[in-house]
């Protein structure tokens, strides 16, 4: 059987065409609501209290490192 008449090539082409058609018909999800909720959560987390806690944690880590190396 020659390569041009190989039925496996036709099957592969048909499968690939079917997958392309299915992909084109699939609805694209709307993620704008999820992104807006994520942005709102990130904005809440970046408030003054969050920054204060981060600074305190970093200060405690720095103080522990200084104490460790001096003792």
Phi, psi and omega in degrees: 000134181280161181294328182292334182254015182291119182295339179294327177295318179296319178296318180295318178296318180296318179295316180295322177294318180297320179294320177297317180296319179295320180295323180291331182275341183294133180290143178272123182293145177268111184257008184296321179297316180296320179294320179295319178296320179296318178296321178295319178295318179296321180294319177298319183290340183265021179288178184297321180296319179298315180296318179299315179298318180296319179295317179296318178296318178295319177298318178296320178295317179296317179296320179295321180293318179296314179299318181297316184282337180271346180251000000 
